[in-house]
Short mmCIF file of C-alpha atoms in Angstrom, two decimals:
data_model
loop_
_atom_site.label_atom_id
_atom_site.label_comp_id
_atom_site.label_asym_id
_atom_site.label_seq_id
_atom_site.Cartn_x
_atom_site.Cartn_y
_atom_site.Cartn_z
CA UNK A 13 87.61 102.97 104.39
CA UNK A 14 90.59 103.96 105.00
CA UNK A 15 94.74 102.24 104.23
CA UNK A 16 97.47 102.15 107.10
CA UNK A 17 95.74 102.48 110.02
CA UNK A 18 98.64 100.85 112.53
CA UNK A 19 100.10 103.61 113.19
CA UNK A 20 100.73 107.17 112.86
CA UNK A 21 97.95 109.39 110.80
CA UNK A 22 96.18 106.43 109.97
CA UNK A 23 95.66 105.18 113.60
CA UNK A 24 94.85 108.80 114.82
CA UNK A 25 92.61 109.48 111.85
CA UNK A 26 90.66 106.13 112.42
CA UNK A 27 90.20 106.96 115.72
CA UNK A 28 89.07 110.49 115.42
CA UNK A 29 86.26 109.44 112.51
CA UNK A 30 84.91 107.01 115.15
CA UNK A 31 84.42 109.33 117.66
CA UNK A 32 82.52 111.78 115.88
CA UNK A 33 79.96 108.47 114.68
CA UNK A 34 81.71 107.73 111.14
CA UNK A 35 81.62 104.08 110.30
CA UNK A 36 85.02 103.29 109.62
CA UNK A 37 87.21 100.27 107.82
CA UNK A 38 90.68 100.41 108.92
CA UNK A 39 93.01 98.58 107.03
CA UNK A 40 95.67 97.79 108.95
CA UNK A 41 99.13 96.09 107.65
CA UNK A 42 98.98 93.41 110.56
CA UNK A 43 95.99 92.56 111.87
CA UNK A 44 97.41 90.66 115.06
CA UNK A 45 99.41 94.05 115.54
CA UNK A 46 99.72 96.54 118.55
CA UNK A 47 97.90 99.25 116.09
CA UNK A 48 95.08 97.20 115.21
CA UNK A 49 94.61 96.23 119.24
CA UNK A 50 94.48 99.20 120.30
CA UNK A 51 91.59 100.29 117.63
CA UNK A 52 89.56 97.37 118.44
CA UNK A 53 90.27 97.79 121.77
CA UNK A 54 89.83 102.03 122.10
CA UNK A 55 87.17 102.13 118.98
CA UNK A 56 83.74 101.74 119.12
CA UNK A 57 81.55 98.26 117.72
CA UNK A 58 81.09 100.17 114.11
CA UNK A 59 85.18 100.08 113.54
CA UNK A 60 85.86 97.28 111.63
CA UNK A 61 89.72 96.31 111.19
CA UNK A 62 90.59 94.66 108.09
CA UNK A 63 94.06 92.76 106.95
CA UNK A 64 94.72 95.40 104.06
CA UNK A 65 98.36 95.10 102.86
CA UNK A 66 97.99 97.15 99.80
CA UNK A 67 100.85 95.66 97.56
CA UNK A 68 98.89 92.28 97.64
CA UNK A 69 95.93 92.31 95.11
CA UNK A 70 94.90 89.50 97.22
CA UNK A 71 94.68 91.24 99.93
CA UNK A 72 92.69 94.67 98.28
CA UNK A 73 90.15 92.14 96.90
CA UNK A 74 89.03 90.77 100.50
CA UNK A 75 89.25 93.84 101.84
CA UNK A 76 86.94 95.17 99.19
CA UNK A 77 84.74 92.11 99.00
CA UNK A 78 84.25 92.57 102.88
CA UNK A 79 83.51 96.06 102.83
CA UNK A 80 81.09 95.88 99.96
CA UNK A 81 79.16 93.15 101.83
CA UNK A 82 78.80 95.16 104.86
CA UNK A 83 77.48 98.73 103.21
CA UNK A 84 75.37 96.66 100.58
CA UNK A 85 73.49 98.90 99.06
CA UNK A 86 74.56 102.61 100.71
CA UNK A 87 77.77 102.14 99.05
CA UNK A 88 80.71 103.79 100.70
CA UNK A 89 81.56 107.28 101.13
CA UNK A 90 85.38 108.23 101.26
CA UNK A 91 88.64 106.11 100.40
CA UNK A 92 91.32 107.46 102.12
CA UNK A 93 94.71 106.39 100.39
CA UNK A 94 97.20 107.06 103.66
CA UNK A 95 99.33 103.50 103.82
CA UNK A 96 103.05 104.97 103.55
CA UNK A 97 106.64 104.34 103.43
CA UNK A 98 109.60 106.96 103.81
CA UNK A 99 112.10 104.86 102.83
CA UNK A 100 115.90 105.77 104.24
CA UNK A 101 116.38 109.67 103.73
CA UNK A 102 119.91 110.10 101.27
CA UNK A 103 120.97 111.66 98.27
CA UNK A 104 119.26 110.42 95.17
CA UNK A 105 122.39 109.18 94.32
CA UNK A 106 123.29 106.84 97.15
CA UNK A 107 120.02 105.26 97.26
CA UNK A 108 119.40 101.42 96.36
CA UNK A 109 117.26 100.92 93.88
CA UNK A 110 115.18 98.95 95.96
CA UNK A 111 114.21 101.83 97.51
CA UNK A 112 112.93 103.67 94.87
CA UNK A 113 110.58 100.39 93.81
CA UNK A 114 109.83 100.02 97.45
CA UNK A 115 108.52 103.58 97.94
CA UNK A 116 106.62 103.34 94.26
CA UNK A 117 105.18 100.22 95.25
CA UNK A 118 103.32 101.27 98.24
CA UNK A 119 103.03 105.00 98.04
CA UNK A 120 101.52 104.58 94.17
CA UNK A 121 100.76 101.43 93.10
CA UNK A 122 99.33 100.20 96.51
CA UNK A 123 97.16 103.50 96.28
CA UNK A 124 95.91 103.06 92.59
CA UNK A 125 95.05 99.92 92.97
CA UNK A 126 93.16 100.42 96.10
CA UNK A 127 91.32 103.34 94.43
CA UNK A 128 90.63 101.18 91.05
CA UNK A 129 89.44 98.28 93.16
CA UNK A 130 86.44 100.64 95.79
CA UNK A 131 85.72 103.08 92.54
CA UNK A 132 82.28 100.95 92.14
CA UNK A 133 81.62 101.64 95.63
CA UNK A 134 82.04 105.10 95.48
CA UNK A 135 80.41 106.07 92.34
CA UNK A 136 76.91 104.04 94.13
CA UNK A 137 77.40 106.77 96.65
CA UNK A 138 78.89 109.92 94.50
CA UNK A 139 81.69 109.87 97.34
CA UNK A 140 85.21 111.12 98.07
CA UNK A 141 88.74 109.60 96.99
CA UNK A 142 91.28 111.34 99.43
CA UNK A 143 95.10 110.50 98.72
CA UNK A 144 97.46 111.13 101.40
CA UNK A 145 100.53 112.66 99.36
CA UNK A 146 103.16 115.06 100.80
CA UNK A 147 105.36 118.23 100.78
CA UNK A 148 108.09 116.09 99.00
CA UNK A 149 105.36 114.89 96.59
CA UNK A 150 104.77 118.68 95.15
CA UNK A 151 107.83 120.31 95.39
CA UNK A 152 111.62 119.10 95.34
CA UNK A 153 113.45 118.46 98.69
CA UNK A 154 116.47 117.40 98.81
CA UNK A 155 117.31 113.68 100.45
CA UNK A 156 113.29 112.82 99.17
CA UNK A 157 114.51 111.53 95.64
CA UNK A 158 112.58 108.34 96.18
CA UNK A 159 109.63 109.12 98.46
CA UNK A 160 108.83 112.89 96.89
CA UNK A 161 109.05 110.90 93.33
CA UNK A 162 106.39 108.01 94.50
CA UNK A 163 104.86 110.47 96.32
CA UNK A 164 104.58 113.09 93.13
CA UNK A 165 103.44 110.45 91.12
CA UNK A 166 100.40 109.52 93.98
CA UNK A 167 99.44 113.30 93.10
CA UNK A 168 99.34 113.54 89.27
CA UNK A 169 97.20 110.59 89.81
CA UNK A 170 94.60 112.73 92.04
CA UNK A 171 94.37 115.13 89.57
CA UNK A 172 93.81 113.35 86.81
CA UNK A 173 90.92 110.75 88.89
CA UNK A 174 89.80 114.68 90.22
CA UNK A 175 88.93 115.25 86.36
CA UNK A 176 87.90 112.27 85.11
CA UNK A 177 85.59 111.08 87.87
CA UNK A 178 83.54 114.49 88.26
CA UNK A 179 81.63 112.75 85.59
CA UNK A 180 79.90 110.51 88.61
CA UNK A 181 79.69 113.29 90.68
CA UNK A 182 82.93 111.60 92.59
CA UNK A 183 85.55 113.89 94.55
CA UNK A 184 88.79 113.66 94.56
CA UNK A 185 91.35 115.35 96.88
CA UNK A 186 94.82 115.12 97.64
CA UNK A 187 96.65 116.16 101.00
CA UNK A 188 100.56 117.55 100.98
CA UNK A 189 101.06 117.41 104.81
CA UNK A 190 104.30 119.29 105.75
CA UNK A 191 106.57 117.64 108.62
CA UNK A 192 104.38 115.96 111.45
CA UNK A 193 105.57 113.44 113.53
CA UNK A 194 104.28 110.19 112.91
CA UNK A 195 106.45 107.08 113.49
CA UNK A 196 107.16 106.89 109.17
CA UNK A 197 110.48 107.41 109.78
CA UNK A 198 110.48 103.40 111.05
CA UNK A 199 112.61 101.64 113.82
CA UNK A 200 116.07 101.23 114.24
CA UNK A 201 116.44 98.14 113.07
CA UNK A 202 114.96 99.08 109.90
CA UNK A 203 116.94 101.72 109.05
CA UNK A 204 119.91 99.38 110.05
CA UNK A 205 119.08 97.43 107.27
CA UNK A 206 118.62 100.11 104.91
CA UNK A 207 121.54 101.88 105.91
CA UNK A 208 123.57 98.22 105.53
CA UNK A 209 121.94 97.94 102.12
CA UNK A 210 123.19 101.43 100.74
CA UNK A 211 126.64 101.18 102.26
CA UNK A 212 126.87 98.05 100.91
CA UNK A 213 125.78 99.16 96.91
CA UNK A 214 128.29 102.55 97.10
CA UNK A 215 130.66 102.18 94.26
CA UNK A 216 134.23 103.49 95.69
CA UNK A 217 134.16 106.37 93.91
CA UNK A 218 130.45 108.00 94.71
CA UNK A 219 131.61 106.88 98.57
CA UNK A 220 135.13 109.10 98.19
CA UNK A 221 132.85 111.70 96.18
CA UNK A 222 130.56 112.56 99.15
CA UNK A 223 133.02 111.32 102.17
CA UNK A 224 133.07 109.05 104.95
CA UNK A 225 131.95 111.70 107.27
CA UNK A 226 128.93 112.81 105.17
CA UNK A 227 127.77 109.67 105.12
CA UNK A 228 127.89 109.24 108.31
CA UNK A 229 126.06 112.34 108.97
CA UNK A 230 122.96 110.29 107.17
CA UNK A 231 121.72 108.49 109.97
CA UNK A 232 122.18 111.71 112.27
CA UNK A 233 119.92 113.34 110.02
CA UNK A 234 117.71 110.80 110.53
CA UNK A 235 117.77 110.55 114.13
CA UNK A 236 117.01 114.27 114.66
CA UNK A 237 114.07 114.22 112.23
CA UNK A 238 111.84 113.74 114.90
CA UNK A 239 112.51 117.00 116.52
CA UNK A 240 112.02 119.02 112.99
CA UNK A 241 108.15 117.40 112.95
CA UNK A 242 105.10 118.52 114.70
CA UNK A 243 103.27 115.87 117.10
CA UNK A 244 99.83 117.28 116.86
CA UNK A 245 98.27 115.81 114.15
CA UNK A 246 94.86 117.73 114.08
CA UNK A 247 95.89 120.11 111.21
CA UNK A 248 95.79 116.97 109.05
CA UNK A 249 92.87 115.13 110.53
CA UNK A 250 90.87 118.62 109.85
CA UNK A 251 92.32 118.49 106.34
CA UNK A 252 90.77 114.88 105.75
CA UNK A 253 87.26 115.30 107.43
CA UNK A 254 87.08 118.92 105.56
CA UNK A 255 87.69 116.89 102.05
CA UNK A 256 85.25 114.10 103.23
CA UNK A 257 82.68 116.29 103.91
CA UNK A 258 82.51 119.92 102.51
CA UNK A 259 80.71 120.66 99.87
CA UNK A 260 83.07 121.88 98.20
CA UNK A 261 86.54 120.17 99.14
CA UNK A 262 89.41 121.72 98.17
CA UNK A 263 91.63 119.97 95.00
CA UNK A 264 94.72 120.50 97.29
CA UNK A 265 94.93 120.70 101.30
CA UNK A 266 98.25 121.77 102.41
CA UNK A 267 98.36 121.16 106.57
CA UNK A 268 101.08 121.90 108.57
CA UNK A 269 102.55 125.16 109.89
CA UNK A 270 104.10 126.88 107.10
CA UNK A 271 103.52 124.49 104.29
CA UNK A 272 102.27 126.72 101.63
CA UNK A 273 105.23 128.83 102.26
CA UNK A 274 107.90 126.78 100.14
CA UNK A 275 104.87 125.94 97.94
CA UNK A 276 104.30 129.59 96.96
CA UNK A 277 108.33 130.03 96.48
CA UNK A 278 108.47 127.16 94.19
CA UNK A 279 105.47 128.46 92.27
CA UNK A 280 106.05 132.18 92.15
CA UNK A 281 109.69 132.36 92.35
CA UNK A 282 112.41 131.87 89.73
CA UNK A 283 113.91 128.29 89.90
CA UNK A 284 117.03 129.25 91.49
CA UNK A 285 115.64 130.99 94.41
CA UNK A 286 113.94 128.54 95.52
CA UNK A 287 116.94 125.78 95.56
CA UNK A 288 118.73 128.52 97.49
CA UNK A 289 116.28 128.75 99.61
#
């Protein structure tokens, strides 16, 4: 079972577990959406899509009543926490709050309460939690203030459930992809509104502190993020079926070209360096 599944590493990781004979529930955010079309309409007969907003309880319930019902007694084997939001990339400073709650409410709470809600169904089948965290969620980057915070929090969480569940025989991994490109980084018209929203809520001061032309230089930043990210998203897709089915998963996959690299300077370095670097 797995969260966002419309688009992005969701869709492509849906996909990919069908075709090698998985049966797989893909929540999707909008079941009448282009995503969820295209699975039912690429995916084999054992995909099932289901309407799995995760901030609505609601919505986790049916999606967990529906899923029980359907593996009965072979209970389920892997969760896979991936539904997302980036959230507009800016200084910690300029951000709305409502960004911040936004980003905590789907990137953490959605997740724990998904996990909470299909924990019954995985310790039936002593099977695999996955949480899709990030970069930003293990080390600081700047312009992540919001997302790297949610998405910190998403991995405390894993390591904590990795501790407490071993217990049942239940593993639990989490995933700190580095950049890959996967349509997070939302439409225009979204970021319109976000951008509106943070222009808006800049006191005069913090707006003279950083400058009309930095701020500016926000949406640029996000325009070319794209480029920075890597289209081919089998490093990750490895990363998930390897914690899904190893024997022994790994507490921590880190995909992505050169993602351990600022990893190991954060670890191993002194503080400084690494914000220099």
């Amino acid at each position: 079972s797995l969260s966002g599944s419309d688009t992005g590493i969701g869709h492509a990781l849906a996909k990919y577990l069908d075709s090698l004979g998985f049966v797989v529930f893909a929540g999707v955010l909008n079941k009448d959406g282009p995503g969820a079309e295209e699975l039912r309409r690429s995916c084999s007969q054992r995909l099932s899509v289901l309407q799995l907003d995760i901030t609505s309880t609601t919505q986790v319930q049916e999606a967990y009543l529906r899923v029980s019902e359907k593996v009965q007694n072979a209970g389920l084997w892997g969760v896979v926490n991936n539904a997302g939001i980036l959230g507009f990339p800016a200084d910690g400073e300029l951000l709305p709050m409502s960004t911040y709650r936004h980003c905590m409410e789907v990137n953490f709470f959605g997740a724990v309460e998904v996990s909470k809600t299909f924990l019954p169904l995985l310790r039936k089948s002593q099977g695999r939690l996955v949480n899709m965290s990030s970069m930003a969620g293990g080390i600081p980057l700047p312009r992540y203030a919001a997302y790297g915070a949610s998405k910190a929090a998403l991995s405390m969480f894993s390591g904590v459930m990795r501790q407490e569940l071993s217990k049942w025989g239940i593993k639990v991994m989490a995933i700190h992809p580095s950049g890959f490109r996967t349509g997070i980084e939302g439409t225009a018209e979204q970021w319109d509104q976000q951008e509106k929203e943070l222009m808006e809520n800049l006191p005069a001061d913090t707006r003279q502190a950083y400058g009309e032309e930095y701020l500016l230089g926000l949406r640029n930043y996000l325009l070319h993020l794209p480029s920075h990210c890597a289209p081919d998203l089998s490093p990750v897709l490895g990363a998930v079926l390897h914690a899904l089915l190893a024997r022994r998963p790994q507490g921590l996959y880190t995909p992505g070209k050169g993602a351990y690299v600022p990893l190991c300077i954060f670890c191993c370095f002194p503080l400084w360096f690494y914000d220099f670097f």
